Short mmCIF file of C-alpha atoms in Angstrom, two decimals:
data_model
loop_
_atom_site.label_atom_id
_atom_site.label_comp_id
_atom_site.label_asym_id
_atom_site.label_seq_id
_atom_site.Cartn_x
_atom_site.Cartn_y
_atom_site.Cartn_z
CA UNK A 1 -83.11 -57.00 -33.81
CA UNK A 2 -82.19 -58.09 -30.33
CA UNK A 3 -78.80 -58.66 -31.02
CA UNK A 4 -78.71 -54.53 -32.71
CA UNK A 5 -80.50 -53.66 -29.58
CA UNK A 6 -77.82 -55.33 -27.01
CA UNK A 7 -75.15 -53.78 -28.67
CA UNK A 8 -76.78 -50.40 -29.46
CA UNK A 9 -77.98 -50.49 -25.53
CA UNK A 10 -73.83 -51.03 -24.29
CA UNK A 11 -72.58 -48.06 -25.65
CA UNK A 12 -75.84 -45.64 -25.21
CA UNK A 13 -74.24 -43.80 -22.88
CA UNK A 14 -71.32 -43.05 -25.18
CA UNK A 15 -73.73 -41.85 -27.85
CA UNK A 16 -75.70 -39.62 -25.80
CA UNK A 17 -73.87 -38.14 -23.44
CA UNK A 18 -69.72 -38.52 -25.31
CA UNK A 19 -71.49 -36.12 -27.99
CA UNK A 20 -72.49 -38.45 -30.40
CA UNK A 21 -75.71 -37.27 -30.90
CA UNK A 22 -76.97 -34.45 -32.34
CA UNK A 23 -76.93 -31.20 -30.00
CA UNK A 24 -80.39 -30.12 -28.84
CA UNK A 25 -81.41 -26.46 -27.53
CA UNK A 26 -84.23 -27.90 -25.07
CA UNK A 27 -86.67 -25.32 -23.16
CA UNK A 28 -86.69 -25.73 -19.10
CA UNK A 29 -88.10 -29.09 -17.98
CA UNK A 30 -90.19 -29.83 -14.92
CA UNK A 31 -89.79 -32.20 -12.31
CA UNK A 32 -91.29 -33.76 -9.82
CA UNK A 33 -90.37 -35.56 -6.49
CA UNK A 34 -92.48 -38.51 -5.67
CA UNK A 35 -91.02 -40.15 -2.08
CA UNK A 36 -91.61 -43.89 -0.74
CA UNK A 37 -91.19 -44.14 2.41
CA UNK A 38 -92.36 -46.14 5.59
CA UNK A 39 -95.74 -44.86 6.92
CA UNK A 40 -94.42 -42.26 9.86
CA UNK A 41 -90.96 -41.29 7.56
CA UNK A 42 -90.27 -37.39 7.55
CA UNK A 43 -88.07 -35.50 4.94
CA UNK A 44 -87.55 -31.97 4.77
CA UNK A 45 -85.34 -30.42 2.10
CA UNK A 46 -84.12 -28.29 0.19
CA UNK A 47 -83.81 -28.89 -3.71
CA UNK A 48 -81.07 -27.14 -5.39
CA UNK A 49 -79.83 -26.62 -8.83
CA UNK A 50 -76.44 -26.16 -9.12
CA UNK A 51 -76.40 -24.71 -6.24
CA UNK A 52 -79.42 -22.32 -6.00
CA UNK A 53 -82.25 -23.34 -3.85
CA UNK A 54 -85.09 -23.67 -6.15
CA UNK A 55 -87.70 -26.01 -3.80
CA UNK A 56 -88.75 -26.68 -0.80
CA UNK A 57 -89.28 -30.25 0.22
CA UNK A 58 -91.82 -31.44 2.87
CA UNK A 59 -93.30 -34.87 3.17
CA UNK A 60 -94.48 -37.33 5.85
CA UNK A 61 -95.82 -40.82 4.76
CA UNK A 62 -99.71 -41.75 5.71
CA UNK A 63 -99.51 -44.46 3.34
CA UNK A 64 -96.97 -46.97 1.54
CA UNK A 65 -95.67 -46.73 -1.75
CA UNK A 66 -95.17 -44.23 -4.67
CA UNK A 67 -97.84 -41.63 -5.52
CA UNK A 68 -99.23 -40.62 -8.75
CA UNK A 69 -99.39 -37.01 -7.63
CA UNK A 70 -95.67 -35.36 -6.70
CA UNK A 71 -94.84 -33.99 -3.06
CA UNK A 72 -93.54 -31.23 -4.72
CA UNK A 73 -92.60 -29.83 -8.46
CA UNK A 74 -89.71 -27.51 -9.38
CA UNK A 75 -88.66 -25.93 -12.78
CA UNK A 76 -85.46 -28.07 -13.93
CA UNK A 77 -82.80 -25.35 -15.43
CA UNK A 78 -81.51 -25.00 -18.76
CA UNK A 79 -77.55 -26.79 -18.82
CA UNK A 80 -78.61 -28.04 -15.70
CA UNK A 81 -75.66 -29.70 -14.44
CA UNK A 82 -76.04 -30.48 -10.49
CA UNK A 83 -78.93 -31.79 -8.07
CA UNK A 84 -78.58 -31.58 -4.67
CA UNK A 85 -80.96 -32.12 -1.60
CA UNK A 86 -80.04 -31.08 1.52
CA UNK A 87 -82.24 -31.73 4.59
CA UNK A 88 -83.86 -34.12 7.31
CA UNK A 89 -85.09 -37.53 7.47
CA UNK A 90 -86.67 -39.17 10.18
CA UNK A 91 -87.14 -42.64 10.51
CA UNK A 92 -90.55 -44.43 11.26
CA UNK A 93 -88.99 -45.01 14.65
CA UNK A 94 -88.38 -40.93 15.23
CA UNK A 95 -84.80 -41.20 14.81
CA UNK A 96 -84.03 -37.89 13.33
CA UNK A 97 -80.63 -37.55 11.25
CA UNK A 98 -79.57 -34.89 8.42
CA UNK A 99 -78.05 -35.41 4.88
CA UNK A 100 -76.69 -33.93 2.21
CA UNK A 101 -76.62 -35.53 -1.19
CA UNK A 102 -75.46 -34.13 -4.86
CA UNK A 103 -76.36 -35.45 -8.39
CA UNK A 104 -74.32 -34.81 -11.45
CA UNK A 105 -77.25 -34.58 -14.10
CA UNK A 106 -77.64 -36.13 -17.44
CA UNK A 107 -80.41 -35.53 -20.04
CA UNK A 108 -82.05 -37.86 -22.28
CA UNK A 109 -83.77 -35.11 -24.26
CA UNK A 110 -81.15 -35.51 -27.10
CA UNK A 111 -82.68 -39.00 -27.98
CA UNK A 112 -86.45 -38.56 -26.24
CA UNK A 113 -87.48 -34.92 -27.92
CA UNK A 114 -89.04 -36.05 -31.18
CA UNK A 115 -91.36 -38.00 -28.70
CA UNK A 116 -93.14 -34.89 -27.15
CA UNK A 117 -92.96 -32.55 -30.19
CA UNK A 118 -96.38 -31.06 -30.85
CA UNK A 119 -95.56 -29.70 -33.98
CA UNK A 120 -95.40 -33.00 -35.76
CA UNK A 121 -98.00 -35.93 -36.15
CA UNK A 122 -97.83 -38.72 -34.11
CA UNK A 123 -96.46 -41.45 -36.70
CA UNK A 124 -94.06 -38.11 -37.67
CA UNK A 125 -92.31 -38.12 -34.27
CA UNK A 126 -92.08 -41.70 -33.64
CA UNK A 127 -89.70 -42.06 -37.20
CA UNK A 128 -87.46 -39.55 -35.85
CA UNK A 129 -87.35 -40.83 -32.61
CA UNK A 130 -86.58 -44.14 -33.63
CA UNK A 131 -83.55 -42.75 -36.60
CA UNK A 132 -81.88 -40.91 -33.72
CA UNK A 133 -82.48 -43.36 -30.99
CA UNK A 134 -82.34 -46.74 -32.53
CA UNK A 135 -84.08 -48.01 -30.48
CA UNK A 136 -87.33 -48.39 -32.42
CA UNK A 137 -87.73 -50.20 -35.80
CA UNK A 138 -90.42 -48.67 -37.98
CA UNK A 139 -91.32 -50.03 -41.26
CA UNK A 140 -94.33 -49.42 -44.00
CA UNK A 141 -97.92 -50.65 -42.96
CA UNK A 142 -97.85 -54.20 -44.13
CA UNK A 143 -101.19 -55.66 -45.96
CA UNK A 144 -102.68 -59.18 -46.25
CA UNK A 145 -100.80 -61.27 -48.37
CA UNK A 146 -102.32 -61.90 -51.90
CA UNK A 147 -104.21 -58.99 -51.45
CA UNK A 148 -104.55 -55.41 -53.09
CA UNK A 149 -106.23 -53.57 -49.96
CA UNK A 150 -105.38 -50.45 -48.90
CA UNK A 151 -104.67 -49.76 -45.28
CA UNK A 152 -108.22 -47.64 -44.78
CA UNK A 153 -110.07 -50.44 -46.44
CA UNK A 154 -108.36 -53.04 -43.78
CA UNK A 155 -109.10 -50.37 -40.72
CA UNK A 156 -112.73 -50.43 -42.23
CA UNK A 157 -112.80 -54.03 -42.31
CA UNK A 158 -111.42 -54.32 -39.13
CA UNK A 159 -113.71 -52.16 -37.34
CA UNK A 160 -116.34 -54.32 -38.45
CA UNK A 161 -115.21 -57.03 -37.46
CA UNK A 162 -114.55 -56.01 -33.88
CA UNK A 163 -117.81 -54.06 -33.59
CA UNK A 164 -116.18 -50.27 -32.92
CA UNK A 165 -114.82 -47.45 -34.00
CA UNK A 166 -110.95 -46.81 -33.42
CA UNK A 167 -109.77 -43.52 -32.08
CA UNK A 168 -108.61 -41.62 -34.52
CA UNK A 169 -104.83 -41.82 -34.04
CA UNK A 170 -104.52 -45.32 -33.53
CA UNK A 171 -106.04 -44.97 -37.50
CA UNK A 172 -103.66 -43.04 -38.70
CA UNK A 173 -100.17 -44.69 -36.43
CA UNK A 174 -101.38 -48.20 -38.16
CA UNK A 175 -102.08 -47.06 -41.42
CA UNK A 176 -98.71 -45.67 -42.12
CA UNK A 177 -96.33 -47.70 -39.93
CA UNK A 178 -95.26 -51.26 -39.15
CA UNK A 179 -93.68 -51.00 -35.55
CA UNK A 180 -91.22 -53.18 -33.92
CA UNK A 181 -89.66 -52.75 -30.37
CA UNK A 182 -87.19 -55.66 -30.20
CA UNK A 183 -89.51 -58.60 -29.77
CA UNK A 184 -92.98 -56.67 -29.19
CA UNK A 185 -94.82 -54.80 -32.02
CA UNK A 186 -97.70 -52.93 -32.90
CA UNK A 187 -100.96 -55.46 -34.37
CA UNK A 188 -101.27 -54.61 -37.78
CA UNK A 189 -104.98 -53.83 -39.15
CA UNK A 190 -106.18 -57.50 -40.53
CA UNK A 191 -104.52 -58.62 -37.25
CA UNK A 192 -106.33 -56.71 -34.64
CA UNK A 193 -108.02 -58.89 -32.10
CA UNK A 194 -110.15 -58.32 -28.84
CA UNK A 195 -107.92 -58.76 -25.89
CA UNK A 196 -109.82 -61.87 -24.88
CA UNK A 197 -108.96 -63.38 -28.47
CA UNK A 198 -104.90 -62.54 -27.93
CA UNK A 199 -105.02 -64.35 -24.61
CA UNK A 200 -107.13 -67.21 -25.88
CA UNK A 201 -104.52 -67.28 -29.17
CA UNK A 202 -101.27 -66.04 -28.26
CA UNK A 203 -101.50 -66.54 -24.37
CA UNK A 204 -102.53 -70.07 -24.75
CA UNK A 205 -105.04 -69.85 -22.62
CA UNK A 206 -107.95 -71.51 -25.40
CA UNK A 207 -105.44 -74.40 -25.43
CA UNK A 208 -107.90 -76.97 -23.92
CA UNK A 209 -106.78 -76.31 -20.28
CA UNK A 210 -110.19 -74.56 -19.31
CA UNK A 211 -110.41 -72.09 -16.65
CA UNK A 212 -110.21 -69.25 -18.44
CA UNK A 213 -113.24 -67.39 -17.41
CA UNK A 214 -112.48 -68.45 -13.82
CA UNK A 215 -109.34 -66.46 -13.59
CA UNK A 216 -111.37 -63.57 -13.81
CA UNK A 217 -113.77 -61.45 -12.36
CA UNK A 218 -117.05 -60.65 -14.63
CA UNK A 219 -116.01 -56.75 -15.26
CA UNK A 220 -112.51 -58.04 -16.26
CA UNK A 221 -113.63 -60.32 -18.29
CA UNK A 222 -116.25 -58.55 -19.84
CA UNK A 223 -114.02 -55.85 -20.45
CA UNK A 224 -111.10 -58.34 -22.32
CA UNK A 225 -114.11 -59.14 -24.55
CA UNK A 226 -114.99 -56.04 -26.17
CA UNK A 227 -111.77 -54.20 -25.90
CA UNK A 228 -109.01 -54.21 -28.88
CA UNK A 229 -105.44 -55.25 -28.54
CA UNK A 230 -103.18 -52.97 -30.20
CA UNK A 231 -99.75 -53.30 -29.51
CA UNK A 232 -98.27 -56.90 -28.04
CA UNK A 233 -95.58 -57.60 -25.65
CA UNK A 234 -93.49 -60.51 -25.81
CA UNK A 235 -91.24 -60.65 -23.06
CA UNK A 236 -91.50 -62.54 -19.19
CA UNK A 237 -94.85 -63.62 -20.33
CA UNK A 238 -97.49 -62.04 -22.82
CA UNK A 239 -98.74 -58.38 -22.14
CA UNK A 240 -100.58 -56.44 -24.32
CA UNK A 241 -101.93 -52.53 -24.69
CA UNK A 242 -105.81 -52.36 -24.82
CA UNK A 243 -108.61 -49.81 -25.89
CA UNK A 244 -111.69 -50.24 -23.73
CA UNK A 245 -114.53 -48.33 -26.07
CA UNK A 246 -116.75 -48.48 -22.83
CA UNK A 247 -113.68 -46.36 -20.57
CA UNK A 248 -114.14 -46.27 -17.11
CA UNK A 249 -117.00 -46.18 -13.98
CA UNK A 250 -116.67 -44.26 -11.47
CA UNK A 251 -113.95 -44.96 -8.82
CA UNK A 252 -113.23 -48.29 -10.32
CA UNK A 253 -109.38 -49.29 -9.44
CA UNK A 254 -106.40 -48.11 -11.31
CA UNK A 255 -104.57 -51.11 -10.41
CA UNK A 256 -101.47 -48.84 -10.67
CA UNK A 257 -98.20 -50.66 -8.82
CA UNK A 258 -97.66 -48.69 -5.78
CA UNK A 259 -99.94 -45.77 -5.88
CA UNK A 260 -102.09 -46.87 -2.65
CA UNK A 261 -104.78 -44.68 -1.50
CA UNK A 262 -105.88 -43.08 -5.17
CA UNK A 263 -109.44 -41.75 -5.88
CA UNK A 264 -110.15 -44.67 -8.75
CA UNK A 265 -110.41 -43.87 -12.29
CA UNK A 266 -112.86 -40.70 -12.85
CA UNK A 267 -114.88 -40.93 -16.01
CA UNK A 268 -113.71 -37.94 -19.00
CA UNK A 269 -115.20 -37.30 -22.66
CA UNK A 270 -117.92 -40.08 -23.59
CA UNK A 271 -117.32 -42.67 -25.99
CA UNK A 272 -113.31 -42.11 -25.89
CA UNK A 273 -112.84 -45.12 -23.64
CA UNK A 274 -110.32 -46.04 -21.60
CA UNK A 275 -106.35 -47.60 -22.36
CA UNK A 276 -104.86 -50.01 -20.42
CA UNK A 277 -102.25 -52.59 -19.86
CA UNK A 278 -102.63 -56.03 -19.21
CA UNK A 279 -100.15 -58.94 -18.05
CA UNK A 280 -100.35 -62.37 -17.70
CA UNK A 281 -98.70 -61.80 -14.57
CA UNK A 282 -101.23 -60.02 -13.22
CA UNK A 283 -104.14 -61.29 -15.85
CA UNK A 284 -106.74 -60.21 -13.31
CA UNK A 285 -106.08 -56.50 -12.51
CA UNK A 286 -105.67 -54.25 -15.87
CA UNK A 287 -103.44 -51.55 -15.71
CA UNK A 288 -105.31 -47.90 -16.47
CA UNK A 289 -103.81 -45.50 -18.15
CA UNK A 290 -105.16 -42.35 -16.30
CA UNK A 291 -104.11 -38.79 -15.92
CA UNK A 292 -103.20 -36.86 -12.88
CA UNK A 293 -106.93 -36.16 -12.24
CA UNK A 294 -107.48 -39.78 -12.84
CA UNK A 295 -109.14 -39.95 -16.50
CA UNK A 296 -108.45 -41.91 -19.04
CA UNK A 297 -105.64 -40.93 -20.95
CA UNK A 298 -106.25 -39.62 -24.58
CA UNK A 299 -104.98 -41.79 -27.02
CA UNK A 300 -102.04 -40.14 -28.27
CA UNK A 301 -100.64 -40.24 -24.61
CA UNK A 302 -101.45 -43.97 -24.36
CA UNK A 303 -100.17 -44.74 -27.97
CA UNK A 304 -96.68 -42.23 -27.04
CA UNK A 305 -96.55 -44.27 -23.99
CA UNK A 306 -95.40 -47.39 -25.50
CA UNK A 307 -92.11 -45.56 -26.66
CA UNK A 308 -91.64 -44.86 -23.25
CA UNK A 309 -92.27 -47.76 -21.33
CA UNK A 310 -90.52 -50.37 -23.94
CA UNK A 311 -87.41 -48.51 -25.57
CA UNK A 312 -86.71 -45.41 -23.23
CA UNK A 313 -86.86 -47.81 -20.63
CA UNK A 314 -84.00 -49.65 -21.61
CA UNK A 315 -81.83 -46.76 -21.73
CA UNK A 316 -82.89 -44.70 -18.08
CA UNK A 317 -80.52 -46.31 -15.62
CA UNK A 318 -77.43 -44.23 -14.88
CA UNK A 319 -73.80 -45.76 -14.69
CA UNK A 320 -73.49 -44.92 -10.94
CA UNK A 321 -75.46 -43.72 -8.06
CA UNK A 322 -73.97 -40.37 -8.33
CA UNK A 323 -75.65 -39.78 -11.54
CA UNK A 324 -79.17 -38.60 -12.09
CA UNK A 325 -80.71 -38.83 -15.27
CA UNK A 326 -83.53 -36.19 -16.19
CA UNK A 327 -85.27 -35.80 -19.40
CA UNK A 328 -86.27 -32.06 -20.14
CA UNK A 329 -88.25 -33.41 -23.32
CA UNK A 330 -91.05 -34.90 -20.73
CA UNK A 331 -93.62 -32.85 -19.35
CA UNK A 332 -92.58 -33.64 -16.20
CA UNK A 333 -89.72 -36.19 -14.47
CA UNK A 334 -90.78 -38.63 -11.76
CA UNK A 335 -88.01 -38.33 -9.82
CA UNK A 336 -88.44 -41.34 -7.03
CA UNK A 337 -86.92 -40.27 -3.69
CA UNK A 338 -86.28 -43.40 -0.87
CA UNK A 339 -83.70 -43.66 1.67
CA UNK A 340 -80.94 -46.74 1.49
CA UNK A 341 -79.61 -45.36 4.95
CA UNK A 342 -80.46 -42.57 7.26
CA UNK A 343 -77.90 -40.18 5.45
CA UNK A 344 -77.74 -41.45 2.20
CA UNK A 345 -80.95 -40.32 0.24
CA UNK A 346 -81.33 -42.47 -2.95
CA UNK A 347 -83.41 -40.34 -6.29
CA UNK A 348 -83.75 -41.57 -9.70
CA UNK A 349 -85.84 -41.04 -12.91
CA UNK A 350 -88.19 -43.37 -13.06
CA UNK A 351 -90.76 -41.45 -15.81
CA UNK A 352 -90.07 -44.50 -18.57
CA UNK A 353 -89.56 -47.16 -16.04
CA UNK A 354 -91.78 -50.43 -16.60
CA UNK A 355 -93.45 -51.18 -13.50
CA UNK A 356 -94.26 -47.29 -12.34
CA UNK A 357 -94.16 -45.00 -15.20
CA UNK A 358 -97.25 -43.30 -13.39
CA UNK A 359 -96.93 -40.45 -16.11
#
């Protein structure tokens, strides 16, 4: 499949935007504009949509990196077709300067939508968005071999074995759907493992080396040992998605890339847990999957978020700088805003990229 993906992935842009895919009568879309600056950077501006000043813009930075929470949220236009700021920035030294800065806009809705259609079941909405994306492969729930067992019996016996209770959709998405994003995929039932067991297995870390438990703190580790592995990345190093049955304490770090200063995760419905990511790159700090208030995700979010992260992903960077993708599918764009030079704003989508899809 990585070969179909490379050359599916060169000509996306002739697919999706040349007319090749279906056409798509989207409602508005939201958007939001997350800054990263220096601490001390100013920008005020003015957002405009083809031409009509629909925003206002106002944002100093107390504190490095991008934020969870938007500096400011705006209605995106149907046929949207321009983005333009026009404003100040002022440098961490005080160096004030102005800019003006336009976007020709593209939208990804005509291959995301399926993704973030309510009226259809999960596993319902992933098939379609992997037919008109191709970006997905999606197959029939595969059983044991030499056995007879239907996929509820192997979700029973699974359950068992790991000592829980799955959330409901993750049920129903395995039971009816053997999922493939180039080299990563979703565990089938008589596969499921605690997250401790993958990186003992498939990480290599029960290999004889030792040291295992010492590359962790005792919550970490604790929590690798009763959570369930559900989907597997195979990439730069092994990553995984996780289900924590136990979820979250209070204030405990999101370990989110670049959202400095957050509240911690806040605890939601009992007994619903908590998802998160985890890399070998960073095998000591799990990645929650929270909400804007900071709770645990539900499960079809988490489960939707794969989609996002590992096949939208590929297909989110624009051809040139003047270019702006937007998807008016997603609840709401991240829209990162940084400046490459005093006059010369830089904004891009980065709602499906890896590192800090924060939504």
């Amino acid at each position: 499949m990585a070969a179909l993906l490379s050359s599916y992935i060169g000509n996306l842009f002739s697919k999706v935007f040349a007319g090749d895919a279906p056409p798509l009568h989207a409602a508005k879309g939201r958007a939001g504009i997350h800054p990263w600056l220096q601490v001390g950077e100013q920008v005020n501006a003015d957002v405009l949509a083809d031409g009509k000043a629909i925003a206002r813009l106002e944002h100093t930075a107390t504190l490095p990196g991008l934020k969870k929470l938007p500096s400011v949220v705006f209605e995106l236009p149907e046929n949207l077709s321009r983005l333009e700021l026009r404003g100040s920035h002022v440098d961490a030294q005080g160096k004030a300067t102005s800019f003006r800065r336009r976007w020709s806009v593209l939208d990804m809705a005509r291959i995301s939508h399926p993704l973030y259609d309510p009226a259809r079941p999960l596993v319902e909405r992933i098939r379609a968005f992997a037919e008109l994306s191709g970006l997905v492969e999606v197959g029939n729930a595969r059983l044991p071999a030499g056995t007879n067992a239907e996929a509820e019996a192997a979700l029973l016996e699974a359950e068992a074995r790991l000592g829980t209770t799955l959330p409901s959709p993750l049920r129903v998405l395995l039971a009816e759907a053997d999922i493939r994003i180039d080299n990563s995929y979703f565990l089938q039932p008589h596969r499921l493992q605690t997250a401790e067991g993958l990186l003992l297995g498939l990480g290599g870390y029960g290999d004889g080396n030792g040291g295992f438990d010492a590359l962790l703190p005792p919550t970490v580790l604790s929590r690798y040992r009763r959570s369930v592995a559900v989907f597997v990345e195979i990439g730069d190093g092994l990553g995984a998605l996780a289900w924590d049955p136990e979820g979250v304490v209070p204030n405990e770090p999101s370990n989110t890339t670049g959202d400095h200063g957050n509240p911690g995760a806040q605890p939601a419905t009992p007994n619903e847990g908590v998802w998160y990511w985890l890399h070998q790159e960073r095998i000591a700090e799990p990645e929650l999957l929270l909400d804007d208030d900071y709770r645990p995700q539900t499960a079809e979010a988490a489960l939707t978020g794969v989609f996002k992260r590992f096949a939208l992903s590929q297909a989110d960077s624009p051809e040139t700088e003047k270019q702006l993708l937007i998807d008016t599918a997603h609840p709401r764009n991240l829209l990162q805003l940084s400046f490459d030079e005093p006059k010369k704003p830089r904004l891009w989508m980065r709602s499906y990229d890896y590192h800090y899809s924060l939504y």
